[in-house]
Amino acid sequence: MRRFSRFRRAVWSYVRHAPGTYIWLAALFVTTVALHHMSPHFEQEFLRQRSTNLHELSRNPARVLVTSAFWIDGSHWWPYAALYTVFHAQAERWLDTWRWLAVVALSHVLATFISEGALLWAIRHAHVPASSVNTLDVGVSYALAGVVGILTYRLAPPWRHLYLAAVLVIYGAPLITGRTFTDLGHFTAVLIGLACHPLTRDRGAPVNPLTLLHPRKDSPNPLSER
């Protein structure tokens, strides 16, 4: 019972120090439940109106840039809960809420404009059909990719280099093999996250992951830092 109580307090402390992450995740849970109560046809049209496609961006870019970040394209919510806990929560606890939010916004907005700009170029040069202006593009993956990128600086060498290599392979391979505008957006978001290095100043020393497996008794868990 005492062990469960300690675990519960640890979980609450983790969530409490990443409020933006878990408020966002709660909003995604609500919208995902709402999607599951829509018919497939209505769902597609509903999401398209909240999508950052070229058509909607040309009409009201501010609205769709915000609304698109609160919908998952018919996906299950639980994988995002895990990804948010592993990446977003760690970044928010490390950077603080406002710096984390800056990385999220920059990655989401800039990667969207760059990827959609590439799509517009492809349409104008007849590489893709003109109907691609209505391509469905909602979700949180660009913001997640940016946060994955900035977490590179949380790790101490040589783990930093191994992590960065893995990230570049995971996000770079689809760009080479698939070459879709979303692949470009994801890779661009990672680069934007890496470019946010100035936001990591004065946020504590980089972490050696081995200290998480074998922490010293007289040292606090480095991932508990704010």
PDB file of C-alpha atoms in Angstrom:
ATOM      1  CA  MET A   1       0.000   0.000   0.000  1.00  0.00           C
ATOM      2  CA  ARG A   2       2.823   2.366   0.876  1.00  0.00           C
ATOM      3  CA  ARG A   3       4.564   1.523  -2.381  1.00  0.00           C
ATOM      4  CA  PHE A   4       1.385   2.303  -4.336  1.00  0.00           C
ATOM      5  CA  SER A   5       1.045   5.612  -2.495  1.00  0.00           C
ATOM      6  CA  ARG A   6       4.607   6.581  -3.431  1.00  0.00           C
ATOM      7  CA  PHE A   7       3.939   5.616  -7.040  1.00  0.00           C
ATOM      8  CA  ARG A   8       0.762   7.696  -7.113  1.00  0.00           C
ATOM      9  CA  ARG A   9       2.576  10.723  -5.694  1.00  0.00           C
ATOM     10  CA  ALA A  10       5.370  10.299  -8.257  1.00  0.00           C
ATOM     11  CA  VAL A  11       2.865  10.140 -11.120  1.00  0.00           C
ATOM     12  CA  TRP A  12       1.010  13.212  -9.855  1.00  0.00           C
ATOM     13  CA  SER A  13       4.282  15.129  -9.482  1.00  0.00           C
ATOM     14  CA  TYR A  14       5.253  14.203 -13.042  1.00  0.00           C
ATOM     15  CA  VAL A  15       1.908  15.376 -14.431  1.00  0.00           C
ATOM     16  CA  ARG A  16       1.783  18.510 -12.263  1.00  0.00           C
ATOM     17  CA  HIS A  17       5.133  19.729 -13.579  1.00  0.00           C
ATOM     18  CA  ALA A  18       4.034  19.385 -17.203  1.00  0.00           C
ATOM     19  CA  PRO A  19       0.623  21.100 -17.156  1.00  0.00           C
ATOM     20  CA  GLY A  20       0.629  22.185 -20.796  1.00  0.00           C
ATOM     21  CA  THR A  21       1.336  18.673 -22.013  1.00  0.00           C
ATOM     22  CA  TYR A  22      -1.473  17.040 -20.085  1.00  0.00           C
ATOM     23  CA  ILE A  23      -4.054  19.774 -20.694  1.00  0.00           C
ATOM     24  CA  TRP A  24      -3.352  19.366 -24.416  1.00  0.00           C
ATOM     25  CA  LEU A  25      -3.548  15.595 -24.093  1.00  0.00           C
ATOM     26  CA  ALA A  26      -6.889  15.879 -22.281  1.00  0.00           C
ATOM     27  CA  ALA A  27      -8.214  18.080 -25.101  1.00  0.00           C
ATOM     28  CA  LEU A  28      -7.081  15.484 -27.644  1.00  0.00           C
ATOM     29  CA  PHE A  29      -8.908  12.799 -25.683  1.00  0.00           C
ATOM     30  CA  VAL A  30     -12.159  14.777 -25.851  1.00  0.00           C
ATOM     31  CA  THR A  31     -11.836  15.490 -29.581  1.00  0.00           C
ATOM     32  CA  THR A  32     -10.904  11.883 -30.338  1.00  0.00           C
ATOM     33  CA  VAL A  33     -14.001  10.642 -28.516  1.00  0.00           C
ATOM     34  CA  ALA A  34     -16.053  13.143 -30.511  1.00  0.00           C
ATOM     35  CA  LEU A  35     -14.601  11.846 -33.797  1.00  0.00           C
ATOM     36  CA  HIS A  36     -15.524   8.274 -32.915  1.00  0.00           C
ATOM     37  CA  HIS A  37     -19.182   9.360 -32.726  1.00  0.00           C
ATOM     38  CA  MET A  38     -19.158  10.814 -36.260  1.00  0.00           C
ATOM     39  CA  SER A  39     -19.955   8.998 -39.463  1.00  0.00           C
ATOM     40  CA  PRO A  40     -16.908   8.425 -41.717  1.00  0.00           C
ATOM     41  CA  HIS A  41     -18.143  10.866 -44.374  1.00  0.00           C
ATOM     42  CA  PHE A  42     -18.981  13.611 -41.885  1.00  0.00           C
ATOM     43  CA  GLU A  43     -15.675  13.054 -40.065  1.00  0.00           C
ATOM     44  CA  GLN A  44     -13.621  13.593 -43.233  1.00  0.00           C
ATOM     45  CA  GLU A  45     -15.432  16.810 -44.108  1.00  0.00           C
ATOM     46  CA  PHE A  46     -15.313  18.017 -40.501  1.00  0.00           C
ATOM     47  CA  LEU A  47     -11.542  17.465 -40.301  1.00  0.00           C
ATOM     48  CA  ARG A  48     -10.937  18.960 -43.728  1.00  0.00           C
ATOM     49  CA  GLN A  49     -12.425  22.250 -42.534  1.00  0.00           C
ATOM     50  CA  ARG A  50      -9.950  22.222 -39.637  1.00  0.00           C
ATOM     51  CA  SER A  51      -7.041  21.082 -41.768  1.00  0.00           C
ATOM     52  CA  THR A  52      -3.937  23.089 -42.627  1.00  0.00           C
ATOM     53  CA  ASN A  53      -4.362  22.323 -46.319  1.00  0.00           C
ATOM     54  CA  LEU A  54      -3.715  24.990 -48.934  1.00  0.00           C
ATOM     55  CA  HIS A  55      -7.394  25.803 -49.363  1.00  0.00           C
ATOM     56  CA  GLU A  56      -8.027  26.461 -45.669  1.00  0.00           C
ATOM     57  CA  LEU A  57      -4.681  28.204 -45.144  1.00  0.00           C
ATOM     58  CA  SER A  58      -5.555  30.658 -47.909  1.00  0.00           C
ATOM     59  CA  ARG A  59      -8.876  31.477 -46.232  1.00  0.00           C
ATOM     60  CA  ASN A  60      -8.078  31.639 -42.512  1.00  0.00           C
ATOM     61  CA  PRO A  61      -4.543  30.542 -41.631  1.00  0.00           C
ATOM     62  CA  ALA A  62      -4.663  31.528 -37.947  1.00  0.00           C
ATOM     63  CA  ARG A  63      -7.850  29.544 -37.309  1.00  0.00           C
ATOM     64  CA  VAL A  64      -6.716  26.302 -38.931  1.00  0.00           C
ATOM     65  CA  LEU A  65      -3.212  26.470 -37.460  1.00  0.00           C
ATOM     66  CA  VAL A  66      -4.800  26.453 -34.009  1.00  0.00           C
ATOM     67  CA  THR A  67      -7.679  24.044 -34.608  1.00  0.00           C
ATOM     68  CA  SER A  68      -5.567  21.484 -36.485  1.00  0.00           C
ATOM     69  CA  ALA A  69      -3.459  21.004 -33.359  1.00  0.00           C
ATOM     70  CA  PHE A  70      -6.429  19.615 -31.425  1.00  0.00           C
ATOM     71  CA  TRP A  71      -7.505  16.788 -33.696  1.00  0.00           C
ATOM     72  CA  ILE A  72      -6.016  13.391 -34.479  1.00  0.00           C
ATOM     73  CA  ASP A  73      -6.914  12.040 -37.903  1.00  0.00           C
ATOM     74  CA  GLY A  74      -9.125   9.193 -36.719  1.00  0.00           C
ATOM     75  CA  SER A  75      -6.272   7.642 -34.765  1.00  0.00           C
ATOM     76  CA  HIS A  76      -6.302   6.040 -31.344  1.00  0.00           C
ATOM     77  CA  TRP A  77      -5.527   8.331 -28.420  1.00  0.00           C
ATOM     78  CA  TRP A  78      -3.400   5.989 -26.281  1.00  0.00           C
ATOM     79  CA  PRO A  79      -0.259   6.017 -28.462  1.00  0.00           C
ATOM     80  CA  TYR A  80      -0.254   9.801 -28.220  1.00  0.00           C
ATOM     81  CA  ALA A  81      -0.597   9.604 -24.442  1.00  0.00           C
ATOM     82  CA  ALA A  82       2.606   7.536 -24.381  1.00  0.00           C
ATOM     83  CA  LEU A  83       4.453   9.814 -26.821  1.00  0.00           C
ATOM     84  CA  TYR A  84       3.392  12.959 -24.967  1.00  0.00           C
ATOM     85  CA  THR A  85       4.565  11.487 -21.679  1.00  0.00           C
ATOM     86  CA  VAL A  86       7.940  10.431 -23.063  1.00  0.00           C
ATOM     87  CA  PHE A  87       8.717  13.518 -25.142  1.00  0.00           C
ATOM     88  CA  HIS A  88       6.455  16.507 -24.521  1.00  0.00           C
ATOM     89  CA  ALA A  89       6.313  16.130 -20.743  1.00  0.00           C
ATOM     90  CA  GLN A  90      10.079  15.747 -20.490  1.00  0.00           C
ATOM     91  CA  ALA A  91      10.642  18.811 -22.653  1.00  0.00           C
ATOM     92  CA  GLU A  92       8.166  20.904 -20.684  1.00  0.00           C
ATOM     93  CA  ARG A  93       9.596  19.853 -17.321  1.00  0.00           C
ATOM     94  CA  TRP A  94      13.093  20.642 -18.553  1.00  0.00           C
ATOM     95  CA  LEU A  95      12.532  23.884 -20.472  1.00  0.00           C
ATOM     96  CA  ASP A  96       9.504  25.242 -18.538  1.00  0.00           C
ATOM     97  CA  THR A  97       6.046  25.611 -20.012  1.00  0.00           C
ATOM     98  CA  TRP A  98       6.598  28.808 -21.992  1.00  0.00           C
ATOM     99  CA  ARG A  99       9.831  27.702 -23.683  1.00  0.00           C
ATOM    100  CA  TRP A 100       8.315  24.320 -24.464  1.00  0.00           C
ATOM    101  CA  LEU A 101       5.269  26.044 -25.927  1.00  0.00           C
ATOM    102  CA  ALA A 102       7.553  28.210 -28.094  1.00  0.00           C
ATOM    103  CA  VAL A 103       9.177  25.086 -29.550  1.00  0.00           C
ATOM    104  CA  VAL A 104       5.764  23.518 -30.131  1.00  0.00           C
ATOM    105  CA  ALA A 105       4.376  26.611 -31.885  1.00  0.00           C
ATOM    106  CA  LEU A 106       7.455  27.224 -34.030  1.00  0.00           C
ATOM    107  CA  SER A 107       7.624  23.593 -35.136  1.00  0.00           C
ATOM    108  CA  HIS A 108       3.910  23.338 -35.889  1.00  0.00           C
ATOM    109  CA  VAL A 109       3.598  26.648 -37.750  1.00  0.00           C
ATOM    110  CA  LEU A 110       6.875  26.774 -39.673  1.00  0.00           C
ATOM    111  CA  ALA A 111       6.847  23.109 -40.694  1.00  0.00           C
ATOM    112  CA  THR A 112       3.260  23.526 -41.895  1.00  0.00           C
ATOM    113  CA  PHE A 113       4.086  26.532 -44.075  1.00  0.00           C
ATOM    114  CA  ILE A 114       7.237  24.937 -45.481  1.00  0.00           C
ATOM    115  CA  SER A 115       5.576  21.614 -46.315  1.00  0.00           C
ATOM    116  CA  GLU A 116       2.473  23.259 -47.756  1.00  0.00           C
ATOM    117  CA  GLY A 117       4.681  25.639 -49.721  1.00  0.00           C
ATOM    118  CA  ALA A 118       6.424  22.635 -51.240  1.00  0.00           C
ATOM    119  CA  LEU A 119       3.031  21.138 -52.069  1.00  0.00           C
ATOM    120  CA  LEU A 120       1.957  24.376 -53.751  1.00  0.00           C
ATOM    121  CA  TRP A 121       5.119  24.328 -55.863  1.00  0.00           C
ATOM    122  CA  ALA A 122       4.402  20.713 -56.846  1.00  0.00           C
ATOM    123  CA  ILE A 123       0.832  21.612 -57.867  1.00  0.00           C
ATOM    124  CA  ARG A 124       1.965  24.567 -59.967  1.00  0.00           C
ATOM    125  CA  HIS A 125       4.514  22.389 -61.765  1.00  0.00           C
ATOM    126  CA  ALA A 126       1.940  19.599 -62.338  1.00  0.00           C
ATOM    127  CA  HIS A 127       3.789  17.070 -60.181  1.00  0.00           C
ATOM    128  CA  VAL A 128       0.624  16.427 -58.158  1.00  0.00           C
ATOM    129  CA  PRO A 129      -3.061  17.012 -59.039  1.00  0.00           C
ATOM    130  CA  ALA A 130      -4.689  20.364 -58.325  1.00  0.00           C
ATOM    131  CA  SER A 131      -7.122  18.622 -55.956  1.00  0.00           C
ATOM    132  CA  SER A 132      -4.233  18.316 -53.491  1.00  0.00           C
ATOM    133  CA  VAL A 133      -5.132  21.796 -52.219  1.00  0.00           C
ATOM    134  CA  ASN A 134      -7.801  20.007 -50.150  1.00  0.00           C
ATOM    135  CA  THR A 135      -5.511  17.310 -48.752  1.00  0.00           C
ATOM    136  CA  LEU A 136      -6.375  16.424 -45.168  1.00  0.00           C
ATOM    137  CA  ASP A 137      -3.618  17.629 -42.841  1.00  0.00           C
ATOM    138  CA  VAL A 138      -4.502  17.729 -39.165  1.00  0.00           C
ATOM    139  CA  GLY A 139      -2.669  16.438 -36.166  1.00  0.00           C
ATOM    140  CA  VAL A 140       0.130  17.062 -33.733  1.00  0.00           C
ATOM    141  CA  SER A 141       3.047  15.295 -35.380  1.00  0.00           C
ATOM    142  CA  TYR A 142       5.000  18.396 -36.467  1.00  0.00           C
ATOM    143  CA  ALA A 143       5.009  19.759 -32.918  1.00  0.00           C
ATOM    144  CA  LEU A 144       6.047  16.357 -31.607  1.00  0.00           C
ATOM    145  CA  ALA A 145       8.906  16.137 -34.118  1.00  0.00           C
ATOM    146  CA  GLY A 146      10.153  19.562 -33.034  1.00  0.00           C
ATOM    147  CA  VAL A 147      10.163  18.528 -29.395  1.00  0.00           C
ATOM    148  CA  VAL A 148      11.951  15.283 -30.274  1.00  0.00           C
ATOM    149  CA  GLY A 149      14.576  17.449 -31.963  1.00  0.00           C
ATOM    150  CA  ILE A 150      15.194  19.833 -29.080  1.00  0.00           C
ATOM    151  CA  LEU A 151      15.481  16.970 -26.572  1.00  0.00           C
ATOM    152  CA  THR A 152      18.799  16.173 -28.280  1.00  0.00           C
ATOM    153  CA  TYR A 153      20.354  18.840 -26.071  1.00  0.00           C
ATOM    154  CA  ARG A 154      18.994  17.208 -22.916  1.00  0.00           C
ATOM    155  CA  LEU A 155      21.408  14.291 -23.310  1.00  0.00           C
ATOM    156  CA  ALA A 156      25.128  14.326 -22.576  1.00  0.00           C
ATOM    157  CA  PRO A 157      27.607  13.024 -25.170  1.00  0.00           C
ATOM    158  CA  PRO A 158      27.986  10.359 -26.482  1.00  0.00           C
ATOM    159  CA  TRP A 159      24.274   9.617 -25.909  1.00  0.00           C
ATOM    160  CA  ARG A 160      23.382  12.919 -27.577  1.00  0.00           C
ATOM    161  CA  HIS A 161      25.074  11.847 -30.806  1.00  0.00           C
ATOM    162  CA  LEU A 162      23.451   8.407 -30.770  1.00  0.00           C
ATOM    163  CA  TYR A 163      20.018   9.931 -30.114  1.00  0.00           C
ATOM    164  CA  LEU A 164      20.451  12.513 -32.876  1.00  0.00           C
ATOM    165  CA  ALA A 165      21.570   9.861 -35.353  1.00  0.00           C
ATOM    166  CA  ALA A 166      18.498   7.764 -34.545  1.00  0.00           C
ATOM    167  CA  VAL A 167      16.182  10.772 -34.894  1.00  0.00           C
ATOM    168  CA  LEU A 168      17.665  11.749 -38.267  1.00  0.00           C
ATOM    169  CA  VAL A 169      17.285   8.192 -39.546  1.00  0.00           C
ATOM    170  CA  ILE A 170      13.701   7.836 -38.282  1.00  0.00           C
ATOM    171  CA  TYR A 171      12.577  11.124 -39.789  1.00  0.00           C
ATOM    172  CA  GLY A 172      14.969  11.248 -42.736  1.00  0.00           C
ATOM    173  CA  ALA A 173      14.344   7.781 -44.199  1.00  0.00           C
ATOM    174  CA  PRO A 174      10.664   8.475 -45.061  1.00  0.00           C
ATOM    175  CA  LEU A 175      11.700  11.749 -46.695  1.00  0.00           C
ATOM    176  CA  ILE A 176      14.055   9.832 -49.002  1.00  0.00           C
ATOM    177  CA  THR A 177      11.767   6.892 -49.746  1.00  0.00           C
ATOM    178  CA  GLY A 178       8.305   8.476 -49.628  1.00  0.00           C
ATOM    179  CA  ARG A 179       8.992  12.122 -50.433  1.00  0.00           C
ATOM    180  CA  THR A 180       5.528  13.320 -49.419  1.00  0.00           C
ATOM    181  CA  PHE A 181       4.862  16.804 -48.127  1.00  0.00           C
ATOM    182  CA  THR A 182       4.191  15.409 -44.640  1.00  0.00           C
ATOM    183  CA  ASP A 183       7.567  13.636 -44.652  1.00  0.00           C
ATOM    184  CA  LEU A 184       9.138  16.986 -45.490  1.00  0.00           C
ATOM    185  CA  GLY A 185       7.145  18.624 -42.699  1.00  0.00           C
ATOM    186  CA  HIS A 186       8.297  16.107 -40.102  1.00  0.00           C
ATOM    187  CA  PHE A 187      11.959  16.396 -41.054  1.00  0.00           C
ATOM    188  CA  THR A 188      11.698  20.193 -41.153  1.00  0.00           C
ATOM    189  CA  ALA A 189      10.125  20.204 -37.688  1.00  0.00           C
ATOM    190  CA  VAL A 190      13.054  18.196 -36.306  1.00  0.00           C
ATOM    191  CA  LEU A 191      15.463  20.772 -37.765  1.00  0.00           C
ATOM    192  CA  ILE A 192      13.397  23.576 -36.237  1.00  0.00           C
ATOM    193  CA  GLY A 193      13.606  21.850 -32.862  1.00  0.00           C
ATOM    194  CA  LEU A 194      17.374  21.610 -33.221  1.00  0.00           C
ATOM    195  CA  ALA A 195      17.498  25.300 -34.167  1.00  0.00           C
ATOM    196  CA  CYS A 196      15.757  26.161 -30.881  1.00  0.00           C
ATOM    197  CA  HIS A 197      18.982  25.461 -28.989  1.00  0.00           C
ATOM    198  CA  PRO A 198      19.089  29.010 -27.497  1.00  0.00           C
ATOM    199  CA  LEU A 199      15.960  28.125 -25.490  1.00  0.00           C
ATOM    200  CA  THR A 200      17.929  25.438 -23.628  1.00  0.00           C
ATOM    201  CA  ARG A 201      20.356  27.877 -22.000  1.00  0.00           C
ATOM    202  CA  ASP A 202      20.396  27.850 -18.198  1.00  0.00           C
ATOM    203  CA  ARG A 203      18.201  24.735 -18.062  1.00  0.00           C
ATOM    204  CA  GLY A 204      20.635  22.493 -16.232  1.00  0.00           C
ATOM    205  CA  ALA A 205      23.416  20.146 -17.203  1.00  0.00           C
ATOM    206  CA  PRO A 206      22.825  17.475 -19.880  1.00  0.00           C
ATOM    207  CA  VAL A 207      21.720  14.099 -18.589  1.00  0.00           C
ATOM    208  CA  ASN A 208      23.593  10.813 -18.793  1.00  0.00           C
ATOM    209  CA  PRO A 209      20.844   8.173 -19.246  1.00  0.00           C
ATOM    210  CA  LEU A 210      22.849   5.653 -17.211  1.00  0.00           C
ATOM    211  CA  THR A 211      22.231   7.755 -14.115  1.00  0.00           C
ATOM    212  CA  LEU A 212      18.539   7.017 -14.534  1.00  0.00           C
ATOM    213  CA  LEU A 213      19.192   3.286 -14.334  1.00  0.00           C
ATOM    214  CA  HIS A 214      21.688   3.496 -11.465  1.00  0.00           C
ATOM    215  CA  PRO A 215      21.058   6.795  -9.651  1.00  0.00           C
ATOM    216  CA  ARG A 216      23.264   7.795  -6.773  1.00  0.00           C
ATOM    217  CA  LYS A 217      21.444   7.833  -3.463  1.00  0.00           C
ATOM    218  CA  ASP A 218      22.662  11.333  -2.671  1.00  0.00           C
ATOM    219  CA  SER A 219      21.662  12.739  -6.075  1.00  0.00           C
ATOM    220  CA  PRO A 220      18.181  13.751  -7.238  1.00  0.00           C
ATOM    221  CA  ASN A 221      16.758  12.282 -10.389  1.00  0.00           C
ATOM    222  CA  PRO A 222      17.950  14.654 -13.129  1.00  0.00           C
ATOM    223  CA  LEU A 223      14.694  14.293 -15.050  1.00  0.00           C
ATOM    224  CA  SER A 224      12.809  15.740 -12.095  1.00  0.00           C
ATOM    225  CA  GLU A 225      14.393  19.144 -12.652  1.00  0.00           C
ATOM    226  CA  ARG A 226      12.251  22.071 -13.715  1.00  0.00           C
TER     227      ARG A 226
END
